[in-house]
CSV table of C-alpha atoms in Angstrom, one decimal:
chain,number,residue,atom,x,y,z
Q,30,MET,CA,-143.6,82.6,-131.2
Q,31,LYS,CA,-141.5,83.6,-134.2
Q,32,GLN,CA,-144.6,83.9,-136.3
Q,33,GLN,CA,-146.3,86.0,-133.7
Q,34,LEU,CA,-143.3,88.3,-133.6
Q,35,GLU,CA,-143.3,88.6,-137.3
Q,36,GLN,CA,-147.0,89.6,-137.3
Q,37,MET,CA,-146.4,92.2,-134.6
Q,38,TYR,CA,-143.5,93.8,-136.4
Q,39,LYS,CA,-145.6,93.7,-139.6
Q,40,ALA,CA,-148.4,95.5,-137.8
Q,41,LEU,CA,-145.8,98.1,-136.8
Q,42,SER,CA,-144.8,98.6,-140.4
Q,43,ILE,CA,-141.4,96.9,-140.4
Q,44,HIS,CA,-140.5,95.4,-143.7
Q,45,PRO,CA,-139.7,91.6,-143.6
Q,46,GLU,CA,-136.2,92.1,-145.0
Q,47,ILE,CA,-135.4,94.7,-142.4
Q,48,LEU,CA,-136.6,92.3,-139.7
Q,49,GLU,CA,-134.5,89.6,-141.1
Q,50,LEU,CA,-131.4,91.9,-141.2
Q,51,GLY,CA,-132.1,92.6,-137.5
Q,52,ARG,CA,-132.3,88.9,-136.7
Q,53,GLU,CA,-129.1,88.2,-138.5
Q,54,VAL,CA,-127.2,90.9,-136.6
Q,55,GLU,CA,-128.7,90.0,-133.2
Q,56,SER,CA,-127.7,86.3,-133.6
Q,57,LYS,CA,-124.1,87.3,-133.7
Q,58,LEU,CA,-124.2,89.5,-130.6
Q,59,LYS,CA,-125.1,86.9,-128.0
Q,60,GLU,CA,-121.6,86.8,-126.3
Q,61,ARG,CA,-121.3,90.6,-126.4
Q,62,PHE,CA,-124.7,91.0,-124.7
Q,63,GLU,CA,-123.7,88.4,-122.0
Q,64,GLU,CA,-120.7,90.6,-121.1
Q,65,ILE,CA,-123.0,93.6,-120.8
Q,66,ASP,CA,-125.3,91.7,-118.5
Q,67,LYS,CA,-122.3,90.9,-116.2
Q,68,VAL,CA,-121.4,94.5,-115.9
Q,69,ALA,CA,-125.0,95.4,-115.2
Q,70,GLU,CA,-125.2,92.7,-112.5
Q,71,TYR,CA,-122.1,94.1,-110.8
Q,72,ASN,CA,-123.3,97.7,-111.0
Q,73,GLN,CA,-126.7,96.6,-109.7
Q,74,LEU,CA,-125.1,95.1,-106.6
Q,75,LYS,CA,-122.9,98.2,-106.2
Q,76,VAL,CA,-126.1,100.4,-106.1
Q,77,ILE,CA,-127.9,98.0,-103.7
Q,78,LYS,CA,-124.9,98.1,-101.4
Q,79,ALA,CA,-124.9,101.9,-101.4
Q,80,PHE,CA,-128.7,101.9,-100.5
Q,81,GLN,CA,-128.1,99.4,-97.7
Q,82,ASP,CA,-125.0,101.1,-96.3
Q,83,ASN,CA,-126.9,104.4,-96.1
Q,84,ARG,CA,-130.0,102.8,-94.5
Q,85,VAL,CA,-132.5,104.0,-97.1
Q,86,SER,CA,-136.0,103.9,-95.7
Q,87,ASP,CA,-139.5,104.9,-97.0
Q,88,ILE,CA,-139.3,107.9,-94.7
Q,89,HIS,CA,-136.8,109.3,-97.3
Q,90,PHE,CA,-139.5,109.4,-99.9
Q,91,ALA,CA,-141.4,112.1,-98.1
Q,92,ALA,CA,-141.8,115.6,-99.8
Q,93,THR,CA,-140.5,118.9,-98.4
Q,94,THR,CA,-141.6,122.4,-99.5
Q,95,GLY,CA,-140.4,125.9,-99.0
Q,96,TYR,CA,-136.7,126.1,-97.9
Q,97,GLY,CA,-136.4,122.3,-97.6
Q,98,TYR,CA,-134.7,122.4,-94.3
Q,99,ASN,CA,-134.0,118.9,-92.8
Q,100,ASP,CA,-134.9,117.0,-96.0
Q,101,LEU,CA,-133.8,113.6,-94.9
Q,102,GLY,CA,-134.5,112.1,-98.3
Q,103,ARG,CA,-132.4,114.7,-100.1
Q,104,ASP,CA,-129.5,114.3,-97.7
Q,105,THR,CA,-129.7,110.5,-98.0
Q,106,ILE,CA,-129.7,110.3,-101.8
Q,107,GLU,CA,-126.7,112.5,-101.8
Q,108,GLN,CA,-125.0,110.1,-99.5
Q,109,VAL,CA,-126.0,107.2,-101.7
Q,110,TYR,CA,-124.6,108.9,-104.8
Q,111,ALA,CA,-121.3,109.6,-102.9
Q,112,SER,CA,-121.2,105.9,-102.1
Q,113,VAL,CA,-121.9,104.8,-105.6
Q,114,PHE,CA,-119.2,107.1,-107.0
Q,115,HIS,CA,-116.8,106.4,-104.2
Q,116,ALA,CA,-116.7,110.2,-103.6
Q,117,GLU,CA,-116.4,112.3,-100.5
Q,118,ALA,CA,-119.7,114.1,-101.2
Q,119,ALA,CA,-122.4,114.7,-103.8
Q,120,LEU,CA,-125.0,117.3,-104.7
Q,121,VAL,CA,-128.1,115.7,-106.2
Q,122,ARG,CA,-130.9,118.2,-106.9
Q,123,PRO,CA,-134.0,118.6,-109.0
Q,124,GLN,CA,-133.0,122.3,-109.1
Q,125,LEU,CA,-130.2,121.3,-111.5
Q,126,ILE,CA,-132.3,121.3,-114.6
Q,127,SER,CA,-129.9,119.7,-117.1
Q,128,GLY,CA,-126.4,118.3,-117.5
Q,129,THR,CA,-125.3,121.7,-118.9
Q,130,HIS,CA,-126.7,123.4,-115.8
Q,131,ALA,CA,-124.9,121.0,-113.5
Q,132,LEU,CA,-121.6,121.6,-115.4
Q,133,SER,CA,-122.1,125.3,-115.4
Q,134,THR,CA,-122.8,125.2,-111.6
Q,135,ALA,CA,-119.6,123.1,-111.0
Q,136,LEU,CA,-117.5,125.5,-113.1
Q,137,SER,CA,-118.9,128.7,-111.7
Q,138,GLY,CA,-118.6,127.5,-108.1
Q,139,ASN,CA,-114.9,126.5,-108.5
Q,140,LEU,CA,-113.5,129.2,-110.7
Q,141,ARG,CA,-112.6,132.8,-110.0
Q,142,PRO,CA,-111.6,135.8,-112.2
Q,143,GLY,CA,-108.2,135.2,-113.6
Q,144,ASP,CA,-108.5,131.4,-113.6
Q,145,GLU,CA,-108.2,129.4,-116.8
Q,146,ILE,CA,-110.1,126.3,-117.9
Q,147,LEU,CA,-108.3,123.7,-120.0
Q,148,SER,CA,-110.0,121.1,-122.2
Q,149,PRO,CA,-107.4,118.6,-123.2
Q,150,VAL,CA,-109.9,116.5,-125.3
Q,151,GLY,CA,-111.0,119.1,-127.9
Q,152,LYS,CA,-114.1,121.3,-128.1
Q,153,PRO,CA,-116.8,120.7,-125.4
Q,154,TYR,CA,-120.4,120.0,-126.2
Q,155,ASP,CA,-122.2,122.8,-128.1
Q,156,THR,CA,-124.3,124.0,-125.1
Q,157,LEU,CA,-121.2,124.6,-123.0
Q,158,GLU,CA,-119.9,127.1,-125.6
Q,159,GLY,CA,-122.3,129.7,-124.2
Q,160,VAL,CA,-121.4,128.8,-120.6
Q,161,ILE,CA,-117.7,129.3,-121.2
Q,162,GLY,CA,-118.1,132.1,-123.8
Q,163,ILE,CA,-116.4,130.6,-126.8
Q,164,GLY,CA,-117.1,129.6,-130.4
Q,165,GLU,CA,-120.1,130.8,-132.4
Q,166,SER,CA,-122.3,130.8,-129.4
Q,167,GLY,CA,-119.8,132.8,-127.3
Q,168,GLU,CA,-119.3,135.4,-130.0
Q,169,LYS,CA,-123.0,136.4,-129.9
Q,170,LYS,CA,-123.6,139.1,-127.3
Q,171,GLU,CA,-126.7,137.5,-125.9
Q,172,ARG,CA,-124.8,134.2,-125.4
Q,173,LEU,CA,-121.8,136.0,-123.8
Q,174,THR,CA,-124.0,137.5,-121.0
Q,175,GLY,CA,-123.3,135.7,-117.8
Q,176,SER,CA,-120.7,133.4,-119.3
Q,177,LEU,CA,-117.4,132.6,-117.6
Q,178,ARG,CA,-115.6,134.7,-120.1
Q,179,GLU,CA,-117.6,137.8,-119.0
Q,180,TYR,CA,-116.3,137.2,-115.5
Q,181,GLY,CA,-112.6,137.1,-116.6
Q,182,ILE,CA,-112.2,133.3,-116.8
Q,183,THR,CA,-110.2,132.2,-119.8
Q,184,TYR,CA,-110.3,129.0,-121.8
Q,185,ALA,CA,-107.6,126.9,-123.5
Q,186,GLN,CA,-108.0,123.8,-125.6
Q,187,VAL,CA,-105.8,121.0,-126.8
Q,188,ASP,CA,-107.3,118.8,-129.5
Q,189,LEU,CA,-106.9,115.0,-129.6
Q,190,LEU,CA,-104.4,113.7,-132.2
Q,191,GLU,CA,-105.7,112.5,-135.5
Q,192,ASN,CA,-105.6,108.9,-134.2
Q,193,GLY,CA,-107.7,109.8,-131.1
Q,194,ASP,CA,-104.7,109.8,-128.7
Q,195,PHE,CA,-104.0,112.5,-126.2
Q,196,ASP,CA,-101.6,115.2,-127.2
Q,197,PHE,CA,-99.5,115.0,-124.1
Q,198,GLU,CA,-96.9,117.5,-125.3
Q,199,GLY,CA,-99.6,120.0,-126.2
Q,200,ILE,CA,-101.3,119.5,-122.8
Q,201,ARG,CA,-98.0,120.0,-121.0
Q,202,ASN,CA,-97.4,123.3,-122.9
Q,203,ALA,CA,-101.0,124.5,-122.2
Q,204,ILE,CA,-100.9,124.1,-118.5
Q,205,ASN,CA,-99.7,127.3,-116.8
Q,206,GLU,CA,-100.0,129.2,-113.6
Q,207,LYS,CA,-103.5,130.3,-114.4
Q,208,THR,CA,-104.8,126.8,-115.1
Q,209,ARG,CA,-107.3,126.1,-112.3
Q,210,LEU,CA,-109.6,123.4,-113.8
Q,211,VAL,CA,-109.2,120.7,-116.4
Q,212,THR,CA,-112.5,119.7,-118.0
Q,213,ILE,CA,-112.7,116.2,-119.6
Q,214,GLN,CA,-115.7,115.3,-121.6
Q,215,ARG,CA,-116.1,111.6,-121.5
Q,216,SER,CA,-118.6,111.2,-124.3
Q,217,LYS,CA,-118.1,112.4,-127.9
Q,218,GLY,CA,-120.8,115.1,-128.1
Q,219,TYR,CA,-121.4,116.2,-131.7
Q,220,ALA,CA,-118.1,114.8,-132.8
Q,221,THR,CA,-116.8,111.5,-134.1
Q,222,ARG,CA,-113.9,111.2,-131.8
Q,223,PRO,CA,-113.7,108.1,-129.6
Q,224,THR,CA,-115.6,108.2,-126.3
Q,225,LEU,CA,-113.0,108.0,-123.4
Q,226,SER,CA,-112.8,104.9,-121.3
Q,227,VAL,CA,-112.5,105.4,-117.5
Q,228,GLY,CA,-109.0,103.9,-117.8
Q,229,ARG,CA,-107.9,106.5,-120.4
Q,230,ILE,CA,-109.5,109.3,-118.3
Q,231,GLY,CA,-107.4,108.0,-115.3
Q,232,GLU,CA,-104.2,108.1,-117.5
Q,233,LEU,CA,-105.0,111.7,-118.5
Q,234,ILE,CA,-105.7,112.8,-114.9
Q,235,THR,CA,-102.4,111.2,-113.7
Q,236,PHE,CA,-100.5,113.1,-116.3
Q,237,VAL,CA,-102.2,116.4,-115.6
Q,238,LYS,CA,-101.6,116.0,-111.8
Q,239,SER,CA,-98.0,115.2,-112.4
Q,240,ILE,CA,-97.6,118.7,-113.9
Q,241,LYS,CA,-99.8,120.6,-111.6
Q,242,PRO,CA,-101.1,118.6,-108.6
Q,243,ASP,CA,-103.5,121.2,-107.3
Q,244,VAL,CA,-105.5,121.5,-110.6
Q,245,ILE,CA,-109.2,120.4,-110.4
Q,246,CYS,CA,-109.9,117.6,-112.8
Q,247,MET,CA,-113.6,117.6,-113.6
Q,248,VAL,CA,-115.3,114.9,-115.8
Q,249,ASP,CA,-118.5,115.5,-117.8
Q,250,ASN,CA,-119.8,112.0,-117.1
Q,251,CYS,CA,-123.0,112.3,-119.2
Q,252,TYR,CA,-124.0,109.1,-121.0
Q,253,GLY,CA,-121.2,107.1,-119.3
Q,254,GLU,CA,-122.6,106.1,-115.9
Q,255,PHE,CA,-122.8,102.3,-115.3
Q,256,VAL,CA,-121.4,101.5,-118.7
Q,257,GLU,CA,-118.3,100.2,-117.0
Q,258,THR,CA,-117.8,98.8,-113.5
Q,259,ILE,CA,-115.8,101.9,-112.4
Q,260,GLU,CA,-116.4,105.6,-112.7
Q,261,PRO,CA,-114.0,108.6,-113.1
Q,262,THR,CA,-113.9,109.2,-109.4
Q,263,ASP,CA,-112.3,105.8,-109.0
Q,264,VAL,CA,-109.3,106.9,-111.1
Q,265,GLY,CA,-108.6,110.4,-109.6
Q,266,ALA,CA,-111.3,112.7,-110.9
Q,267,ASP,CA,-112.0,115.5,-108.4
Q,268,LEU,CA,-115.5,116.0,-109.7
Q,269,VAL,CA,-117.9,114.1,-111.9
Q,270,VAL,CA,-121.0,115.7,-113.3
Q,271,GLY,CA,-124.1,114.4,-115.0
Q,272,SER,CA,-127.8,114.6,-115.6
Q,273,LEU,CA,-130.6,112.6,-113.9
Q,274,ILE,CA,-132.6,112.4,-117.1
Q,275,LYS,CA,-129.8,110.4,-118.6
Q,276,ASN,CA,-128.2,107.2,-117.3
Q,277,PRO,CA,-128.4,107.5,-113.5
Q,278,GLY,CA,-132.1,108.6,-113.4
Q,279,GLY,CA,-133.1,105.2,-114.9
Q,280,GLY,CA,-135.9,106.8,-116.9
Q,281,LEU,CA,-137.9,107.7,-113.7
Q,282,ALA,CA,-136.2,110.9,-112.5
Q,283,PRO,CA,-138.4,113.7,-113.8
Q,284,ILE,CA,-135.6,116.3,-113.6
Q,285,GLY,CA,-132.3,116.9,-112.0
Q,286,GLY,CA,-128.5,116.7,-112.1
Q,287,TYR,CA,-125.6,115.5,-109.9
Q,288,ILE,CA,-122.1,116.7,-108.9
Q,289,ALA,CA,-120.0,114.3,-107.0
Q,290,GLY,CA,-116.4,114.3,-105.8
Q,291,LYS,CA,-114.2,116.0,-103.3
Q,292,GLU,CA,-116.2,117.7,-100.5
Q,293,GLU,CA,-114.6,121.1,-101.0
Q,294,TYR,CA,-115.5,121.3,-104.6
Q,295,VAL,CA,-119.0,119.9,-104.2
Q,296,ASP,CA,-119.6,122.5,-101.5
Q,297,ASN,CA,-118.4,125.3,-103.8
Q,298,ALA,CA,-120.9,124.2,-106.4
Q,299,ALA,CA,-123.7,124.0,-103.8
Q,300,PHE,CA,-123.0,127.6,-102.8
Q,301,ARG,CA,-123.3,128.6,-106.4
Q,302,LEU,CA,-126.5,126.7,-106.9
Q,303,THR,CA,-128.2,128.2,-103.8
Q,304,ALA,CA,-126.4,131.1,-102.2
Q,305,PRO,CA,-123.2,131.7,-100.2
Q,306,GLY,CA,-123.8,130.6,-96.6
Q,307,LEU,CA,-126.7,128.3,-97.5
Q,308,GLY,CA,-125.2,125.7,-99.8
Q,309,LYS,CA,-126.5,122.2,-99.4
Q,310,GLU,CA,-128.7,123.0,-96.4
Q,311,VAL,CA,-131.6,124.2,-98.4
Q,312,GLY,CA,-133.6,123.1,-101.5
Q,313,ALA,CA,-137.0,121.4,-101.3
Q,314,THR,CA,-137.4,118.2,-103.2
Q,315,LEU,CA,-141.2,118.6,-103.7
Q,316,GLY,CA,-142.0,114.9,-103.7
Q,317,VAL,CA,-139.5,113.6,-106.3
Q,318,ASN,CA,-137.2,111.7,-103.9
Q,319,SER,CA,-138.8,108.3,-104.5
Q,320,GLN,CA,-138.4,108.7,-108.3
Q,321,LEU,CA,-134.7,109.7,-107.8
Q,322,PHE,CA,-134.1,106.7,-105.6
Q,323,GLN,CA,-135.9,104.2,-107.7
Q,324,GLY,CA,-134.4,105.6,-110.9
Q,325,LEU,CA,-130.9,105.1,-109.6
Q,326,PHE,CA,-131.9,101.6,-108.5
Q,327,LEU,CA,-133.0,100.7,-112.0
Q,328,SER,CA,-130.3,102.5,-113.8
Q,329,PRO,CA,-127.8,99.6,-114.3
Q,330,GLN,CA,-130.4,97.5,-116.0
Q,331,VAL,CA,-131.7,100.4,-118.1
Q,332,VAL,CA,-128.2,101.3,-119.2
Q,333,SER,CA,-127.5,97.8,-120.2
Q,334,GLY,CA,-130.5,97.8,-122.5
Q,335,ALA,CA,-129.4,101.1,-124.0
Q,336,LEU,CA,-125.9,99.8,-124.5
Q,337,LYS,CA,-127.2,96.7,-126.4
Q,338,GLY,CA,-129.3,99.0,-128.6
Q,339,ALA,CA,-126.2,101.1,-129.4
Q,340,ILE,CA,-124.2,98.0,-130.4
Q,341,PHE,CA,-127.1,96.7,-132.4
Q,342,ALA,CA,-127.4,100.0,-134.2
Q,343,ALA,CA,-123.7,100.0,-135.1
Q,344,ASN,CA,-123.8,96.5,-136.6
Q,345,ILE,CA,-127.1,97.2,-138.5
Q,346,TYR,CA,-125.7,100.4,-140.1
Q,347,GLU,CA,-122.3,98.9,-140.9
Q,348,LYS,CA,-124.1,96.2,-142.8
Q,349,LEU,CA,-126.0,98.9,-144.7
Q,350,GLY,CA,-122.7,100.5,-145.7
Q,351,PHE,CA,-122.5,103.5,-143.4
Q,352,THR,CA,-119.6,104.7,-141.2
Q,353,VAL,CA,-120.3,104.3,-137.5
Q,354,VAL,CA,-118.5,105.4,-134.4
Q,355,PRO,CA,-117.8,103.3,-132.4
Q,356,ASN,CA,-117.8,100.5,-134.9
Q,357,GLY,CA,-119.6,97.2,-134.4
Q,358,THR,CA,-116.8,95.5,-132.5
Q,359,GLU,CA,-115.1,98.3,-130.5
Q,360,SER,CA,-115.3,98.4,-126.7
Q,361,ARG,CA,-118.0,100.7,-125.3
Q,362,HIS,CA,-117.7,103.6,-122.8
Q,363,ASP,CA,-121.0,105.4,-123.2
Q,364,ILE,CA,-124.4,104.7,-124.7
Q,365,ILE,CA,-124.2,106.9,-127.8
Q,366,GLN,CA,-123.9,105.6,-131.3
Q,367,ALA,CA,-122.9,107.9,-134.1
Q,368,VAL,CA,-123.9,107.1,-137.7
Q,369,THR,CA,-122.6,109.1,-140.7
Q,370,LEU,CA,-125.5,109.2,-143.1
Q,371,GLY,CA,-124.0,111.7,-145.5
Q,372,THR,CA,-127.1,113.7,-146.4
Q,373,LYS,CA,-129.6,115.9,-144.7
Q,374,GLU,CA,-132.4,113.7,-146.0
Q,375,GLY,CA,-130.8,110.6,-144.4
Q,376,VAL,CA,-130.5,112.4,-141.0
Q,377,ILE,CA,-134.1,113.5,-141.1
Q,378,ALA,CA,-135.4,110.0,-142.1
Q,379,PHE,CA,-133.4,108.4,-139.3
Q,380,CYS,CA,-134.8,110.7,-136.7
Q,381,ARG,CA,-138.3,110.3,-138.1
Q,382,GLY,CA,-137.9,106.6,-137.7
Q,383,ILE,CA,-136.9,106.9,-134.0
Q,384,GLN,CA,-139.9,109.2,-133.4
Q,385,ALA,CA,-142.3,106.8,-135.1
Q,386,ALA,CA,-141.1,104.0,-132.7
Q,387,ALA,CA,-141.8,106.0,-129.6
Q,388,PRO,CA,-144.6,105.2,-127.1
Q,389,VAL,CA,-145.3,109.0,-126.8
Q,390,ASP,CA,-145.9,111.3,-129.7
Q,391,SER,CA,-145.2,108.6,-132.3
Q,392,TYR,CA,-147.5,110.5,-134.8
Q,393,VAL,CA,-145.3,113.6,-134.6
Q,394,ILE,CA,-142.9,114.3,-137.5
Q,395,PRO,CA,-139.7,115.9,-136.2
Q,396,GLU,CA,-138.2,118.8,-138.2
Q,397,PRO,CA,-134.9,120.7,-137.9
Q,398,TRP,CA,-135.0,124.0,-136.0
Q,399,ALA,CA,-132.9,126.6,-134.4
Q,400,MET,CA,-132.6,125.2,-130.8
Q,401,PRO,CA,-131.2,127.5,-128.1
Q,402,GLY,CA,-127.6,126.8,-127.3
Q,403,TYR,CA,-126.7,125.4,-130.7
Q,404,SER,CA,-124.9,127.1,-133.6
Q,405,CYS,CA,-126.9,125.5,-136.4
Q,406,ASP,CA,-130.3,123.9,-136.9
Q,407,VAL,CA,-130.7,120.7,-135.0
Q,408,ILE,CA,-133.3,117.9,-135.4
Q,409,MET,CA,-134.3,115.8,-132.3
Q,410,ALA,CA,-136.5,112.8,-132.0
Q,411,ALA,CA,-137.7,111.7,-128.6
Q,412,GLY,CA,-141.2,110.5,-127.8
Q,413,ALA,CA,-140.3,110.3,-124.1
Q,414,PHE,CA,-142.2,110.2,-120.9
Q,415,ILE,CA,-139.8,112.8,-119.5
Q,416,GLN,CA,-139.2,115.7,-121.9
Q,417,GLY,CA,-135.7,115.6,-123.2
Q,418,ALA,CA,-134.7,112.4,-121.4
Q,419,SER,CA,-132.0,110.9,-123.6
Q,420,ILE,CA,-131.9,107.7,-121.6
Q,421,GLU,CA,-135.2,107.1,-123.3
Q,422,LEU,CA,-135.1,106.1,-127.0
Q,423,SER,CA,-133.9,109.3,-128.8
Q,424,ALA,CA,-131.8,110.6,-131.6
Q,425,ASP,CA,-130.5,114.1,-132.5
Q,426,ALA,CA,-128.3,115.6,-135.1
Q,427,PRO,CA,-126.9,119.0,-136.2
Q,428,ILE,CA,-127.9,119.7,-139.8
Q,429,LYS,CA,-124.4,120.2,-141.2
Q,430,PRO,CA,-121.9,118.0,-143.0
Q,431,PRO,CA,-120.9,115.2,-142.6
Q,432,TYR,CA,-124.5,114.7,-141.5
Q,433,ASN,CA,-123.9,112.5,-138.4
Q,434,VAL,CA,-126.8,111.4,-136.3
Q,435,TYR,CA,-126.4,110.4,-132.7
Q,436,PHE,CA,-128.6,107.7,-131.3
Q,437,GLN,CA,-129.0,106.8,-127.6
Q,438,GLY,CA,-131.3,105.3,-125.1
Q,439,GLY,CA,-134.2,102.9,-124.8
Q,440,LEU,CA,-135.6,102.1,-121.4
Q,441,THR,CA,-135.6,98.4,-122.6
Q,442,TRP,CA,-133.5,96.6,-125.1
Q,443,TYR,CA,-136.5,95.6,-127.0
Q,444,HIS,CA,-137.6,99.2,-127.5
Q,445,ALA,CA,-134.1,100.2,-128.6
Q,446,LYS,CA,-134.1,97.3,-131.1
Q,447,PHE,CA,-137.5,98.4,-132.5
Q,448,GLY,CA,-136.3,102.0,-132.8
Q,449,ILE,CA,-133.3,101.0,-134.9
Q,450,LEU,CA,-135.4,98.8,-137.1
Q,451,MET,CA,-137.8,101.6,-137.6
Q,452,SER,CA,-135.0,104.1,-138.5
Q,453,ALA,CA,-133.9,101.7,-141.2
Q,454,GLN,CA,-137.5,101.3,-142.3
Q,455,LYS,CA,-137.8,105.1,-142.9
Q,456,LEU,CA,-134.5,105.2,-144.8
Q,457,TYR,CA,-135.8,102.4,-147.0
Q,458,GLU,CA,-139.1,104.2,-147.6
Q,459,GLU,CA,-137.2,107.3,-148.7
Q,460,GLY,CA,-135.1,105.2,-151.1
Q,461,LEU,CA,-131.9,106.0,-149.2
Q,462,ILE,CA,-131.0,102.3,-148.6
Q,463,SER,CA,-131.5,99.1,-150.5
Q,464,LEU,CA,-132.0,95.7,-149.0
């Protein structure tokens, strides 16, 4: 079998020395991978229990059209999500087109003119700048239109300390009578700060609530679902928000987002998504319910494969001499791996390797471009079955110093592994690494 594998990797243009590097790294990760499998098993059982407790049946896979009145499948999957996240309620809709849209809906539904948002973990992800009306995106008139800032909602920010700890004194000073919602981004976005564990998020929420108990604590949960055995709603989050074409969609959800948490705040978001007076009672699912159910069912296993791929990537690139965040031994709280490649050429070669390893559009050569919502050119690699699905093998990077690339996904561990080997192959072909 070893010889057969070598021949297959050779047929896919992987240099023998890169393959050997991969074998060396993988052999040292056995115990780490076994721990990931245990977490996946627990989360799989948690999801199954939620399905069974809510009596999921094949009738829930039926399509609705028009207004979507009495959509049993829609109502049931929202109950399932509420059970999985140990929340009072959930909004799970194909009409939420992305994580950014879901976050925008949750913010807009729960904030009013005169309120203030506080981010105690630094700058949010780039696409939220336009939603809030801040930064380079927010300063451009076309990006300010419709933003929270235009509606008289202000924004405050407290950065993490240099060592990655919370600036508790700064947070205490930033909370005031206008502070209505604290937004906590679990993942790192286009930064090299540590991803927040659920435990650390709980510590932060407890601190915030001790100062102002009625403040809404919302967690951007993108890329973090099912990485641990608990979620932010288990440690006091009032809302968790995410995308169905990331972790919880399991690679099958064709579109969608979710908002889960306290019923009052979820309902507020639903009124913003549809219309006041309508809320969760409308919204046809157009035949995607079965994919949403099955994707959630598969998600713990899919996430475990992506997590193994991220750890494999960290260890490969550490051995090649690059800085990686998290490093090869740190605990994991999302599926994203950041690698500092140091040059534009390195970032482009890495992304071209990920694209070349894809099952879809492997022949396409990605190039940096001015993507909507970003303040600089961005390169993205994703030969995905679902456009933009970053639970599938993918990588992206802003084209600016220090030239970090962000790798995530892989519907199977073996595909994630192949993608990382191919990224190293492309760097080798460009003369950017030596073996």
